[in-house]
Rosetta silent file (secondary structure, phi, psi, omega in degrees, C-alpha in Angstrom):
SEQUENCE: XXXXXXXXXXXXXXXXXXXXXXXXXXXXXXXXXXXXXXXXXXXXXXXXXXXXXXXXXXXXXXXXXXXXXXXXXXXXXXXXXXXXXXXXXXX
SCORE:     score description
SCORE:     0.000 S_00000001
   1 L     0.000  134.580  179.571  -16.431   27.076  -27.357 S_00000001
   2 L   -88.511  128.545  179.965  -12.914   25.686  -27.028 S_00000001
   3 L   -90.977  134.890  179.349  -12.148   22.870  -29.413 S_00000001
   4 L   -73.199  139.725  177.711  -10.102   19.975  -28.070 S_00000001
   5 L   -97.944  118.523  179.697   -6.857   19.279  -29.862 S_00000001
   6 L   -95.361  -14.308 -177.953   -6.362   15.576  -30.568 S_00000001
   7 L   -65.883  127.143  177.428   -3.217   16.085  -32.620 S_00000001
   8 L    87.778   -6.550 -178.766   -0.245   14.688  -30.756 S_00000001
   9 H   -62.342  -45.732 -179.675   -2.312   13.024  -28.029 S_00000001
  10 H   -61.139  -40.928 -179.931   -1.223    9.527  -29.044 S_00000001
  11 H   -65.338  -41.703  179.165    2.425   10.600  -29.120 S_00000001
  12 H   -67.156  -41.210  177.448    2.200   12.192  -25.681 S_00000001
  13 H   -64.802  -39.185  178.441    0.448    9.156  -24.198 S_00000001
  14 H   -64.233  -36.542  178.942    3.052    6.886  -25.787 S_00000001
  15 H   -64.076  -29.439  178.326    5.822    8.979  -24.231 S_00000001
  16 H   -64.571  -31.707 -178.852    4.336    8.281  -20.804 S_00000001
  17 H   -69.767  -23.884  179.522    4.992    4.559  -21.231 S_00000001
  18 L  -102.169    5.384  178.706    8.719    5.177  -21.615 S_00000001
  19 L   -70.365  149.272  179.116    8.961    7.741  -18.807 S_00000001
  20 L   -64.682  150.858 -179.758   11.126    6.738  -15.855 S_00000001
  21 L   -65.093  147.400  177.288    9.307    5.209  -12.901 S_00000001
  22 L   -66.735  143.161 -179.995    8.331    7.516  -10.076 S_00000001
  23 L   -64.534  140.078 -179.759   10.683    7.265   -7.117 S_00000001
  24 L   -89.036  148.502  178.203    9.417    4.969   -4.390 S_00000001
  25 L   -82.075 -166.141  179.472    9.184    6.076   -0.813 S_00000001
  26 L   -65.352  157.254 -178.649   10.373    4.189    2.235 S_00000001
  27 L   -62.528  144.127  178.037    9.474    0.543    2.618 S_00000001
  28 L   -64.407  128.862 -177.871    6.086   -0.258    4.157 S_00000001
  29 H   -69.433  -28.880  176.112    6.526   -1.050    7.854 S_00000001
  30 H   -69.432  -44.228  177.875    3.803   -3.721    7.750 S_00000001
  31 H   -62.250  -39.857  177.614    5.515   -5.432    4.802 S_00000001
  32 H   -62.573  -43.595  177.921    8.866   -5.222    6.571 S_00000001
  33 H   -62.796  -41.616  178.934    7.354   -6.821    9.661 S_00000001
  34 H   -62.494  -35.228  179.982    5.799   -9.596    7.566 S_00000001
  35 H   -74.626  -34.059 -172.391    9.202  -10.328    5.995 S_00000001
  36 H   -96.295  -18.018 -178.539   11.171  -10.313    9.236 S_00000001
  37 L   -73.616  158.243  176.177    8.723  -11.980   11.639 S_00000001
  38 L   -67.599  164.570 -171.229    8.804  -15.708   12.261 S_00000001
  39 H   -58.405  -40.529 -179.018    6.442  -17.796   10.146 S_00000001
  40 H   -65.788  -45.038  179.583    3.720  -18.165   12.807 S_00000001
  41 H   -64.488  -44.805 -179.194    3.554  -14.438   13.569 S_00000001
  42 H   -61.896  -42.723  179.576    3.575  -13.538    9.861 S_00000001
  43 H   -64.920  -41.487  178.929    0.778  -16.008    9.075 S_00000001
  44 H   -66.991  -41.887  178.617   -1.342  -14.741   11.963 S_00000001
  45 H   -63.442  -41.972  177.496   -0.748  -11.122   11.000 S_00000001
  46 H   -59.874  -41.983  179.612   -1.732  -11.839    7.383 S_00000001
  47 H   -63.800  -41.714  179.427   -4.950  -13.474    8.587 S_00000001
  48 H   -67.419  -42.270  179.221   -5.777  -10.492   10.811 S_00000001
  49 H   -61.761  -35.599 -178.168   -4.975   -8.007    8.030 S_00000001
  50 L   -83.937   -1.250  178.499   -7.288   -9.870    5.656 S_00000001
  51 L   -99.635  104.406 -176.442  -10.146   -9.868    8.181 S_00000001
  52 L   -66.460  -13.941  179.267  -12.095   -6.609    7.678 S_00000001
  53 L   -73.472  -18.127  179.753  -13.889   -7.129   11.014 S_00000001
  54 L   -93.323  117.974 -177.684  -10.656   -6.326   12.879 S_00000001
  55 L   -65.530  145.199  177.830  -10.120   -2.532   12.981 S_00000001
  56 H   -58.770  -34.734  179.580   -6.814   -1.136   11.745 S_00000001
  57 H   -61.829  -42.636 -179.587   -6.517    0.767   15.037 S_00000001
  58 H   -64.800  -40.337  178.821   -6.608   -2.488   17.017 S_00000001
  59 H   -65.190  -47.184 -179.012   -3.930   -4.058   14.835 S_00000001
  60 H   -61.723  -43.281  179.210   -1.679   -0.991   15.069 S_00000001
  61 H   -63.590  -40.766  179.008   -2.067   -0.766   18.852 S_00000001
  62 H   -64.581  -45.854  179.369   -1.251   -4.456   19.272 S_00000001
  63 H   -63.544  -39.613  179.773    1.834   -4.218   17.076 S_00000001
  64 H   -65.629  -37.569  177.660    2.960   -1.068   18.893 S_00000001
  65 H   -63.342  -23.782 -179.096    2.634   -2.744   22.289 S_00000001
  66 L  -102.664   19.529  170.549    5.046   -5.389   21.023 S_00000001
  67 L    96.437   -0.086  179.222    7.667   -2.925   19.859 S_00000001
  68 L  -107.332  103.122 -177.186    6.700   -2.238   16.243 S_00000001
  69 L   -73.300   91.259 -178.684    5.681    1.420   15.906 S_00000001
  70 L  -125.225  133.731 -178.644    3.053    1.107   13.186 S_00000001
  71 L   -89.955  161.372  177.962    0.131    3.499   12.784 S_00000001
  72 H   -65.105  -31.091  176.673   -3.453    2.612   11.961 S_00000001
  73 H   -61.687  -43.126  179.575   -3.074    4.645    8.756 S_00000001
  74 H   -64.012  -42.478  178.715   -0.212    2.370    7.669 S_00000001
  75 H   -62.408  -46.772 -179.496   -2.251   -0.741    8.457 S_00000001
  76 H   -62.079  -42.657  178.956   -5.269    0.608    6.541 S_00000001
  77 H   -64.626  -41.039  179.605   -3.116    1.564    3.543 S_00000001
  78 H   -63.463  -37.528  178.332   -1.444   -1.868    3.559 S_00000001
  79 H   -61.896  -27.321 -179.596   -4.861   -3.522    3.576 S_00000001
  80 L   -91.151   17.956 -177.244   -5.635   -1.667    0.341 S_00000001
  81 L   -55.116  139.367 -177.430   -2.517   -3.036   -1.399 S_00000001
  82 L    93.279  -20.462  177.624   -3.076   -3.316   -5.106 S_00000001
  83 L   -85.913  156.868 -179.638   -5.630   -0.486   -5.116 S_00000001
  84 L   -56.795  -31.724 -178.363   -4.708    2.916   -6.566 S_00000001
  85 L  -103.969   18.944 -176.996   -4.769    4.476   -3.090 S_00000001
  86 L  -108.463 -172.911 -178.696   -3.168    1.510   -1.344 S_00000001
  87 L   -70.516  146.821  177.186    0.203    0.177   -0.436 S_00000001
  88 L   -86.830   -2.306 -175.959    2.665   -0.760   -3.181 S_00000001
  89 L   -63.740  143.466  177.846    3.831   -3.643   -1.019 S_00000001
  90 L   -94.402   -1.929 -177.052    3.552   -7.116   -2.485 S_00000001
  91 L   -70.147    0.000    0.000    3.236   -8.745    0.935 S_00000001
């Protein structure tokens, strides 16, 4: 049986808190659209994003028809903002 070593665990975990932040990827296209759209469009888009009855595919197709190339994956990830597997966007 292998015995777990606890010595140094606290020090290693503490070192993680001072590690540099992971590099961020490109800006979320949904968040960018929310920032740049006029107030009415942004408010309507937020309402649609927060309505789970509207499929991400439908939102992405609508946005794409109006010139914003956004995939359903991006919409779905943005909807999960704040979750570990979601968007880092604050929008």
